[in-house]
Short mmCIF file of C-alpha atoms in Angstrom, two decimals:
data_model
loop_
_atom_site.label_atom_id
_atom_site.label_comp_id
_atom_site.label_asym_id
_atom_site.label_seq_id
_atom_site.Cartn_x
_atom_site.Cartn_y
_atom_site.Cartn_z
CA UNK A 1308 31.47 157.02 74.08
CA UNK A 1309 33.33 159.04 76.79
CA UNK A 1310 36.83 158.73 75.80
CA UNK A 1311 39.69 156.44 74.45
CA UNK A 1312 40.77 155.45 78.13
CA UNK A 1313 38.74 152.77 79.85
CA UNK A 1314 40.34 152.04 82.93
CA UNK A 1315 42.20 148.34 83.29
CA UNK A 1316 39.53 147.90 85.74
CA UNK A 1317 36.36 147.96 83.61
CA UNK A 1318 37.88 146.23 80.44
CA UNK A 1319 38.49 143.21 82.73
CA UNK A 1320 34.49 143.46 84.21
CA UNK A 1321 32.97 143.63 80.44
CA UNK A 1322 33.67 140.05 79.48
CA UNK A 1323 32.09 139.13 83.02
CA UNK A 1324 28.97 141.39 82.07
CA UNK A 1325 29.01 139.67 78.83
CA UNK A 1326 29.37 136.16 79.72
CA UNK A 1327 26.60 136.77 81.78
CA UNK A 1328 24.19 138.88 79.69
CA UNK A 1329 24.81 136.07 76.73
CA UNK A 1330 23.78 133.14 79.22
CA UNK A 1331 20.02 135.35 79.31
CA UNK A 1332 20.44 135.52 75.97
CA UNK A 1333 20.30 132.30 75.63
CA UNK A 1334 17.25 131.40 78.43
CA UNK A 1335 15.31 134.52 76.16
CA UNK A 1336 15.42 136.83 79.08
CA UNK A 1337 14.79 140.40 76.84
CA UNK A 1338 16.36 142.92 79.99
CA UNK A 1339 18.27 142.98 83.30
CA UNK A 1340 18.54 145.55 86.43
CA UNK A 1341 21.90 146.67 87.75
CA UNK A 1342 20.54 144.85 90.69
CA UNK A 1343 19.94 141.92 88.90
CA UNK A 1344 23.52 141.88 87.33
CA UNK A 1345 25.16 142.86 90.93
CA UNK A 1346 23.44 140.24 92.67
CA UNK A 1347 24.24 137.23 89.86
CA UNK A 1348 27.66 138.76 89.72
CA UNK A 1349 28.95 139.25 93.35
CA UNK A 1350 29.40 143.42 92.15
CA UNK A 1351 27.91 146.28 93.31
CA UNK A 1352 24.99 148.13 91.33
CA UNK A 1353 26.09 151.50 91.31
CA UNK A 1354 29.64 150.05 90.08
CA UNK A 1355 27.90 148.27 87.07
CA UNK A 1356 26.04 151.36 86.36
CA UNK A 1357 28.83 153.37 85.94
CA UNK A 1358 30.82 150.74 84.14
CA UNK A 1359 27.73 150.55 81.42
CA UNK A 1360 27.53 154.51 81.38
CA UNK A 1361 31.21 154.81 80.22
CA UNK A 1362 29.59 153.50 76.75
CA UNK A 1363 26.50 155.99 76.59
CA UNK A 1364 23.39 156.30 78.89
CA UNK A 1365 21.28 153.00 77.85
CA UNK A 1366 19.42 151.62 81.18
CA UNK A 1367 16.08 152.60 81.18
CA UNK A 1368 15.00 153.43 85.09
CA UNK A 1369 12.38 151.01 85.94
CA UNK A 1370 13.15 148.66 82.93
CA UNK A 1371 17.08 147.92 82.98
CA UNK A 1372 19.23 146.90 80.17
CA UNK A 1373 17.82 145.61 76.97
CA UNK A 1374 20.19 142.48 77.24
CA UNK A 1375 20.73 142.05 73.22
CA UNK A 1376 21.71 145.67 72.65
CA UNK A 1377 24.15 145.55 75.71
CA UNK A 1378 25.65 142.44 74.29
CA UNK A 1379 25.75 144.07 70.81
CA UNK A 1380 27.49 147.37 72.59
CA UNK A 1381 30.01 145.37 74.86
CA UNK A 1382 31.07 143.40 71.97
CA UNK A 1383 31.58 146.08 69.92
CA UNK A 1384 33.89 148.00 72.88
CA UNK A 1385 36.25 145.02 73.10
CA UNK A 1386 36.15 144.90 69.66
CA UNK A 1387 34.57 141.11 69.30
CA UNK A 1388 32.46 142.14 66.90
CA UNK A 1389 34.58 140.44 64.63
CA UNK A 1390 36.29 137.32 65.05
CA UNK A 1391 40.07 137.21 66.56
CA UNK A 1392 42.52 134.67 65.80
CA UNK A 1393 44.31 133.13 68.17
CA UNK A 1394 46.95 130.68 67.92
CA UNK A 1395 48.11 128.14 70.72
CA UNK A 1396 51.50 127.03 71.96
CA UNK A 1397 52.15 124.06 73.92
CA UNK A 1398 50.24 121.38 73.24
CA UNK A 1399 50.24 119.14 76.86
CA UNK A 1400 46.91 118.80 79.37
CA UNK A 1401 45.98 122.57 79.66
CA UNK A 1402 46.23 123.35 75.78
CA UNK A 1403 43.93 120.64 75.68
CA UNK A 1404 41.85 122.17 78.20
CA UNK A 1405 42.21 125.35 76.88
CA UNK A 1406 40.80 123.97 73.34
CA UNK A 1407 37.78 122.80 74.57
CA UNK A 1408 36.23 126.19 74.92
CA UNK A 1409 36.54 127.30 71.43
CA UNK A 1410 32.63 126.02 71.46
CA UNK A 1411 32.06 128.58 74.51
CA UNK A 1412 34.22 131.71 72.77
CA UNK A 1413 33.32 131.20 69.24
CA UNK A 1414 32.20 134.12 66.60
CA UNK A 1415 34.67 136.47 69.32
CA UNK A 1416 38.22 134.79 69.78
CA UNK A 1417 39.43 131.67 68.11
CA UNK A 1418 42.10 129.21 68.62
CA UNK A 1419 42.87 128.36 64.81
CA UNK A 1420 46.37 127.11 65.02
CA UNK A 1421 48.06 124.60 67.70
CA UNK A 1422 52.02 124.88 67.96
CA UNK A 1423 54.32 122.12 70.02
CA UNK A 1424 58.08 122.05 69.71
CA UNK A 1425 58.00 118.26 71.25
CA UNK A 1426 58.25 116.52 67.93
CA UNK A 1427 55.94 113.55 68.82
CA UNK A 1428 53.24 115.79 69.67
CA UNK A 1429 53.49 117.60 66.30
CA UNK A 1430 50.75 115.51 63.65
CA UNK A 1431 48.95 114.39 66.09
CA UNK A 1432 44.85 116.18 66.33
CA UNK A 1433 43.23 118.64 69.53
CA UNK A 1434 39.97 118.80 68.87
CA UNK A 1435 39.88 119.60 64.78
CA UNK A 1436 43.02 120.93 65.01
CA UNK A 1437 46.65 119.41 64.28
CA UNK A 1438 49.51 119.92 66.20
CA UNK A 1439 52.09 121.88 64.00
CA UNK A 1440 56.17 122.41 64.61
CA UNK A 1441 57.40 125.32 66.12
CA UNK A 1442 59.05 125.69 62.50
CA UNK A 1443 55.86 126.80 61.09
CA UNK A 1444 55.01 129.01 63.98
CA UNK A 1445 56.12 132.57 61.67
CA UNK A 1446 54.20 131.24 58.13
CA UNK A 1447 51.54 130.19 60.02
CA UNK A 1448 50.54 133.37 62.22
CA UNK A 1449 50.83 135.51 58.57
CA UNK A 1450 48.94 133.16 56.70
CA UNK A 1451 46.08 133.02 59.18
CA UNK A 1452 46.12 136.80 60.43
CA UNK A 1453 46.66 135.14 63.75
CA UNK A 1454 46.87 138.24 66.37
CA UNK A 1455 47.15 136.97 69.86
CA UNK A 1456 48.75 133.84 70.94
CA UNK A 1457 48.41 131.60 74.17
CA UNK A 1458 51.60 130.01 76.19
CA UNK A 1459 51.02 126.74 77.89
CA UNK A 1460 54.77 126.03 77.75
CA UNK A 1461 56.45 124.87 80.60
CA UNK A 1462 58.11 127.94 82.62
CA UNK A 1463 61.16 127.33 81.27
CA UNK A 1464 60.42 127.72 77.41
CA UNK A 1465 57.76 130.46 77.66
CA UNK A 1466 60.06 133.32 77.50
CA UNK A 1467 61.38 131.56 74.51
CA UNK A 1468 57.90 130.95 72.82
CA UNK A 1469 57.01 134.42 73.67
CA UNK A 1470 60.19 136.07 71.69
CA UNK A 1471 59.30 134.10 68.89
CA UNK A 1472 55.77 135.22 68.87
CA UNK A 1473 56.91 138.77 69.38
CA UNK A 1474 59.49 138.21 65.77
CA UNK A 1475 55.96 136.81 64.16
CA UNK A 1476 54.30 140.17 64.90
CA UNK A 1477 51.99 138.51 67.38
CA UNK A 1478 49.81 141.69 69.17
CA UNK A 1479 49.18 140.28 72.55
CA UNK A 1480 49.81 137.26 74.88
CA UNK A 1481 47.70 135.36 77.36
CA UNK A 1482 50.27 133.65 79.63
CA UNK A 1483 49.88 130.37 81.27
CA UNK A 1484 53.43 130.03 82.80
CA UNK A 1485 53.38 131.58 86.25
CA UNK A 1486 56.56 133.69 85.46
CA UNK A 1487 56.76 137.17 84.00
CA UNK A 1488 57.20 137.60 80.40
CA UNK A 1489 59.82 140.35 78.62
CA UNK A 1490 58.23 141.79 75.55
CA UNK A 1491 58.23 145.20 73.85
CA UNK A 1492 55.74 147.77 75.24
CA UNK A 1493 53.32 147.65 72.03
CA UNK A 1494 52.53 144.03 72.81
CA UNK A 1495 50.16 143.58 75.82
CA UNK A 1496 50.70 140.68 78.26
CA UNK A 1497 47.76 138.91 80.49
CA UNK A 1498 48.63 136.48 82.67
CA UNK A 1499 46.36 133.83 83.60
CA UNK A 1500 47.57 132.37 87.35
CA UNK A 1501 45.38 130.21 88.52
CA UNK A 1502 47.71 130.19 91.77
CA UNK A 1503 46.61 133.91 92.53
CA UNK A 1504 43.19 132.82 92.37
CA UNK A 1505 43.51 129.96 94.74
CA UNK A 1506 46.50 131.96 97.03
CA UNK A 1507 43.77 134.35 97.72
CA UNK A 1508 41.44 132.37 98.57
CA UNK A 1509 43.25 131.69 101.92
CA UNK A 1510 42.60 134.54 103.20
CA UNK A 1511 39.73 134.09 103.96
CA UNK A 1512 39.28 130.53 105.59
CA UNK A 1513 38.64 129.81 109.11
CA UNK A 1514 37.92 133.20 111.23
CA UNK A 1515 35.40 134.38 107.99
CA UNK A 1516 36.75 137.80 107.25
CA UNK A 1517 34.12 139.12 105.19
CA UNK A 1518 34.38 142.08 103.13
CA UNK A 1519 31.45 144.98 103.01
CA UNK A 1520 30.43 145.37 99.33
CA UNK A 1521 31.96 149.12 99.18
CA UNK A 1522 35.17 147.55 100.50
CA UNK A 1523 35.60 145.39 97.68
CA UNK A 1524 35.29 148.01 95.18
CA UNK A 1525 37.68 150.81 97.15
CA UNK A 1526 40.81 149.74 94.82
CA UNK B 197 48.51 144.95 111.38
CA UNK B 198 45.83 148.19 110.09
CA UNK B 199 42.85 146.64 110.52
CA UNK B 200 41.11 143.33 109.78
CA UNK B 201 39.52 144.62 106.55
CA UNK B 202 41.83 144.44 103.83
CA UNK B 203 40.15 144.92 100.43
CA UNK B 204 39.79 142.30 97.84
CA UNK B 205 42.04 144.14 95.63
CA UNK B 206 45.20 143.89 97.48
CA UNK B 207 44.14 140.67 98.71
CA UNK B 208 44.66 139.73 95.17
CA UNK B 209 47.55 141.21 94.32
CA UNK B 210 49.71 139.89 97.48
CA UNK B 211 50.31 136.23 95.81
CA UNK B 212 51.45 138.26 92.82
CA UNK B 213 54.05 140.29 95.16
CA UNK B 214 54.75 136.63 96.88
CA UNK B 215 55.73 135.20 93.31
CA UNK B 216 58.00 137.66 92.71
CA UNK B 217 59.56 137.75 96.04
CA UNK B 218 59.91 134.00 96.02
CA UNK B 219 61.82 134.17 92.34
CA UNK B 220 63.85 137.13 94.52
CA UNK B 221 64.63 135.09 97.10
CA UNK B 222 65.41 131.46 95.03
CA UNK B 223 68.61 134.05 93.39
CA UNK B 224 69.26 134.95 96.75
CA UNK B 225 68.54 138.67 95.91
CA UNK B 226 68.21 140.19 99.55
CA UNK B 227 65.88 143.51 98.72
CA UNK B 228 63.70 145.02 96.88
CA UNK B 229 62.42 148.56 95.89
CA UNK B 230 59.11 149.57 95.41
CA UNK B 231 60.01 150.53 91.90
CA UNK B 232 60.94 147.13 91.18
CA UNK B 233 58.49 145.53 91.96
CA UNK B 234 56.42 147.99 89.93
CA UNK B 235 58.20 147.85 87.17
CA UNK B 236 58.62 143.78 87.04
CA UNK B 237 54.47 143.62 87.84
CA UNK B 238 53.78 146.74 85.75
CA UNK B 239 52.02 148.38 88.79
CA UNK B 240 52.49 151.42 89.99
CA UNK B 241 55.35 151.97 93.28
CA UNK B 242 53.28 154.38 95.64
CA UNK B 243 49.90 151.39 95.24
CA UNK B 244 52.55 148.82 95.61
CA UNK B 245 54.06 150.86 98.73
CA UNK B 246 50.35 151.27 99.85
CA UNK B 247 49.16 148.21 99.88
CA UNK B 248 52.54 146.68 101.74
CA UNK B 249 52.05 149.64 104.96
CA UNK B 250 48.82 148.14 105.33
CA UNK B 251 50.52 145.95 107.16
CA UNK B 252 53.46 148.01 109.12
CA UNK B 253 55.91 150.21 107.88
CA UNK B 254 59.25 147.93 107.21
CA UNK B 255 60.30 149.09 103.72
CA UNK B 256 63.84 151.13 104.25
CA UNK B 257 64.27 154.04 102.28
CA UNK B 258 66.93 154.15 99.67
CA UNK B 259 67.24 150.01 101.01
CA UNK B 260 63.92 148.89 99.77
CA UNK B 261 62.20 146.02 101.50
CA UNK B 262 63.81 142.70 102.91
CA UNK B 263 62.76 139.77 100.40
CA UNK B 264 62.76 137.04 103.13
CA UNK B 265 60.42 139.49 106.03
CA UNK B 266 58.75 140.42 103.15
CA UNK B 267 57.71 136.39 101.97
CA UNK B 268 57.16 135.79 105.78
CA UNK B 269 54.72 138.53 106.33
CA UNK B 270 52.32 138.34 103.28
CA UNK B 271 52.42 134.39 103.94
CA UNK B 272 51.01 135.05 107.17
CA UNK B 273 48.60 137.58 106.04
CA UNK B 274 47.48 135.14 103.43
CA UNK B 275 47.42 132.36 106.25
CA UNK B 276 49.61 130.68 104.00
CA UNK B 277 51.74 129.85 107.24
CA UNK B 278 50.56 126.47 107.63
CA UNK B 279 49.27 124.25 104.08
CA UNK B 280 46.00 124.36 103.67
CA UNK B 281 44.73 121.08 101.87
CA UNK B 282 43.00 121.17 98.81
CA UNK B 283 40.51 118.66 97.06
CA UNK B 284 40.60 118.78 92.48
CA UNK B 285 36.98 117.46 91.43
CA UNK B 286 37.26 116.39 87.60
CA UNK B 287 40.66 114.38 86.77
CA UNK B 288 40.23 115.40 83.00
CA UNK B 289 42.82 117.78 80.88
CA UNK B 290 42.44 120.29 83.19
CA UNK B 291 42.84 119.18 86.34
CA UNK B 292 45.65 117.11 85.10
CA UNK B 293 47.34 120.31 83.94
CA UNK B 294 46.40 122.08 87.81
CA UNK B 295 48.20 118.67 89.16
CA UNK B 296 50.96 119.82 87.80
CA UNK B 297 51.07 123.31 90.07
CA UNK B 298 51.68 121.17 93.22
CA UNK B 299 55.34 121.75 93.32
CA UNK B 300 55.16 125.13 92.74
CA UNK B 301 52.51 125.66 95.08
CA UNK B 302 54.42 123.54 98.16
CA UNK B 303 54.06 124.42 101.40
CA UNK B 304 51.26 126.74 100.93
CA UNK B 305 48.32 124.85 99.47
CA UNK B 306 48.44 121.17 98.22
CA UNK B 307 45.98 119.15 96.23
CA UNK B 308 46.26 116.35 98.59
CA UNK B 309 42.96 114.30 96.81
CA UNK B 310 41.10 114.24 93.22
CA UNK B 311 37.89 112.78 92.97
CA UNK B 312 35.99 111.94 89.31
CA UNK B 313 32.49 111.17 88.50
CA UNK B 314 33.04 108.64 85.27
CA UNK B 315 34.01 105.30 86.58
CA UNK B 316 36.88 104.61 83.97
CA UNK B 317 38.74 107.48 85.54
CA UNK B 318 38.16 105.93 88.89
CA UNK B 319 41.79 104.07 90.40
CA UNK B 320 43.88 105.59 87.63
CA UNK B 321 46.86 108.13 88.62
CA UNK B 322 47.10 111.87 88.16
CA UNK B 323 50.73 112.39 89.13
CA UNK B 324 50.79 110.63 92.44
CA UNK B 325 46.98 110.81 93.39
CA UNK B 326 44.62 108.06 92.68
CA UNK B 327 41.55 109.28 91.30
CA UNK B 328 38.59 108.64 93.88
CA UNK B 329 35.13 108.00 93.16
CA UNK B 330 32.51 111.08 94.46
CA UNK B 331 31.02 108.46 96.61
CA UNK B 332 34.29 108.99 98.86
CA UNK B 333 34.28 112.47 99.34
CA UNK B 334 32.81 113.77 102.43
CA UNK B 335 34.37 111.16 104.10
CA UNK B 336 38.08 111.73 102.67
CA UNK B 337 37.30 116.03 103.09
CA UNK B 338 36.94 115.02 106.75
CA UNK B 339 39.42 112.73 106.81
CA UNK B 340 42.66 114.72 105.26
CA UNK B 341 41.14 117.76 106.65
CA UNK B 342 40.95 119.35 103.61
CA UNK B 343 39.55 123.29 103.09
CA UNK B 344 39.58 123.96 99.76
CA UNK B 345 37.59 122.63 96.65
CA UNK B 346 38.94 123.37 92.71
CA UNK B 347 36.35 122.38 90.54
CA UNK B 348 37.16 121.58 87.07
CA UNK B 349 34.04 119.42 85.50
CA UNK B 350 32.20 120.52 82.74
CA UNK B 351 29.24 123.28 83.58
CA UNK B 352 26.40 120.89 83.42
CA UNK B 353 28.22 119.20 86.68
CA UNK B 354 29.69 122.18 88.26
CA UNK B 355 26.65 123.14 90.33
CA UNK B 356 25.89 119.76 91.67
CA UNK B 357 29.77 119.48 92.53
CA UNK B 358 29.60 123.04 94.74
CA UNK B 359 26.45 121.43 96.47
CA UNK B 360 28.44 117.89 97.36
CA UNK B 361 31.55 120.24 98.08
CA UNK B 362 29.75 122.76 100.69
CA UNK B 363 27.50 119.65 102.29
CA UNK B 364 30.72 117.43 103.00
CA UNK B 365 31.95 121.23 105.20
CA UNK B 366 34.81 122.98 102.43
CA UNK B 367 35.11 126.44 103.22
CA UNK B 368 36.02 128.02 99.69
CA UNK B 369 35.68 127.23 96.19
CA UNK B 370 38.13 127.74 92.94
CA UNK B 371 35.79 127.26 89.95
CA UNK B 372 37.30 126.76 86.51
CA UNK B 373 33.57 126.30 84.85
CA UNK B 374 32.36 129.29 83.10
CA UNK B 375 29.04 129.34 84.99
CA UNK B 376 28.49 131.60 88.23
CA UNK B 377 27.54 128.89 91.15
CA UNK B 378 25.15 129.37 94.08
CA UNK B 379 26.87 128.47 97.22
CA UNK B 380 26.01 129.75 100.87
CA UNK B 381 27.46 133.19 101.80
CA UNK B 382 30.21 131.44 104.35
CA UNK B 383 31.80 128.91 101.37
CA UNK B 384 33.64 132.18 99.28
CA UNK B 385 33.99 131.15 95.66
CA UNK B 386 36.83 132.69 93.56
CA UNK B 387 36.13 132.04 89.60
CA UNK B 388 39.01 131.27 87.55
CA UNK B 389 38.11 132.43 84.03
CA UNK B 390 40.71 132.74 81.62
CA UNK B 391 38.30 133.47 78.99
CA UNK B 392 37.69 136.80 80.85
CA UNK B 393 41.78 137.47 80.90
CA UNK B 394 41.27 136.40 76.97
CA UNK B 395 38.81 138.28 75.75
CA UNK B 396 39.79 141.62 77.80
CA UNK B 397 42.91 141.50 75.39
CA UNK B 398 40.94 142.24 72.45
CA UNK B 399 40.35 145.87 74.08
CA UNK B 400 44.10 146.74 73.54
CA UNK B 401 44.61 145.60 70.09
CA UNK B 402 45.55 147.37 66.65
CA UNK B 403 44.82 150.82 67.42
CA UNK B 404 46.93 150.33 70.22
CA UNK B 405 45.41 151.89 73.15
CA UNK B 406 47.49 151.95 75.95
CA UNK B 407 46.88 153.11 79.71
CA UNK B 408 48.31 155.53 81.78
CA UNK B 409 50.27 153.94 84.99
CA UNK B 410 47.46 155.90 87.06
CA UNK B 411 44.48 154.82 84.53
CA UNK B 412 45.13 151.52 85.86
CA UNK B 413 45.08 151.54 89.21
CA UNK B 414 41.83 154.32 89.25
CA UNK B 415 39.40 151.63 90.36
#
């Protein structure tokens, strides 16, 4: 491996190479060209090959990627070679949603604990899991080595929620609320904003500004 | 304006200036420096000064830049002038929890129809919509004029969805399923995957490696 730093950049691309690699996994597929990837995954080759080459020199010219040992090395980089635990807070439509992909993430990050401080939510079951107070929020994340936690709180409790995760000795956040979060500089904050996503899109309706392929990777 | 060509990496990150700038402007803050905004978006000031003189030069030294030009001018970059109408496909836990972003997202784009494939969801409310069967949607896409597609059905569904979305004319997709969809090059697709912002967390735990300011913004 080439060094400690992986830029912001590539850590985000790896669990796109992975979901991807896994899904010819699954259809048996045995390896894969940077073309190929590029292609399936709107990036460009020569981006994907230096991404891979960060973690040691494994396409073969002519052959590609042997898709199980990429998976195995990718994994092992975002260190999901061992299960994660993740706990959930906020237990409305999206934690709901949210749940449902424990299937899809399992053996890498899972939601093992659901928290709701709206007391008729608290007892009742998300999938296998049962909703628990806010109260139990500190006991809980100890007892179950729980690292990173989720925020599906309405805007106005999520700075709350997170400053009580912090006090648990949470390690990271994946924020829901589309607000930005306070926390101390040793716990790392993702925000998941759905409303970027779609803002963006806007840009390019109507007069079809396409982007060349280098373009999109100049930043 | 620079040039018609503005990369897909600030295109991204404008709706994340615009959020700010909107939570600015709502406590009637009237500027902003570039150091700010870094520091609030933990980005760096001279890519967040970059990106903004793409189009014209109208921060103010030692001033900063006026929140309310500011809003007005990456709205119209965006297009986000004028709303832009927006079809949800799949009334379950998700898209009830998207539903929800309407108010938030008003005036820009607005889910203005939600259409569901299982009859028993067919006639019953999400927030003030009435869930409409897929039968009506090529007619009601023409109808409300509407642009923009979110698909939130499960994956089995989500490529027959993009087909009945790109025949009845939408012009850009927001896909929540965790599958990559084949659409024609002029319908651009944005994938919302929040298991990529997930599992791209694991990368910074425990041994707590952190990035440089200018490690992050390298690519």
């Amino acid at each position: 491996m080439k060094s400690e730093k992986i830029s912001e950049a590539v850590v985000r691309r790896l669990p796109v190479y992975l979901r991807y690699l896994n899904e010819l996994h699954a259809r048996e597929v045995p390896t894969v060209s940077s073309q190929e990837l590029g292609q399936k995954l709107d990036l460009n080759p020569a981006q994907i090959r230096k991404d891979l080459a960060y973690f040691g020199d494994f396409g073969r010219k002519g052959i590609g990627y042997d898709v199980s040992y990429l998976i195995e090395k990718i994994r092992h980089i975002l260190k999901l070679d061992q299960q994660i635990n993740v706990a959930l807070i906020g237990a409305g439509n999206l934690g709901h949603a949210l749940s449902n992909y424990n299937a899809y993430l399992q053996e890498t990050m899972k939601i093992v604990a659901v928290f709701d401080s709206y007391e008729p939510k608290v007892g009742t079951k998300i999938n296998t899991l049962t909703v628990k107070p806010m109260s139990d929020l500190a006991e809980t994340i100890q007892a179950k080595g729980i690292r990173v936690g989720i925020i599906t709180v309405p805007n106005t409790e999520a700075q709350h929620v997170a400053d009580q995760l912090v006090e648990a000795g949470i390690e990271a956040i994946l924020n829901f609320a589309p607000i930005i979060l306070r926390t101390p500089p040793h716990v790392r904050v993702h925000t998941a904003d759905f409303t970027t996503d779609l803002l963006s899109l806007a840009y390019y309706l109507e007069d079809g500004k396409e982007l060349e392929v280098n373009e999109q990777l100049s930043e």
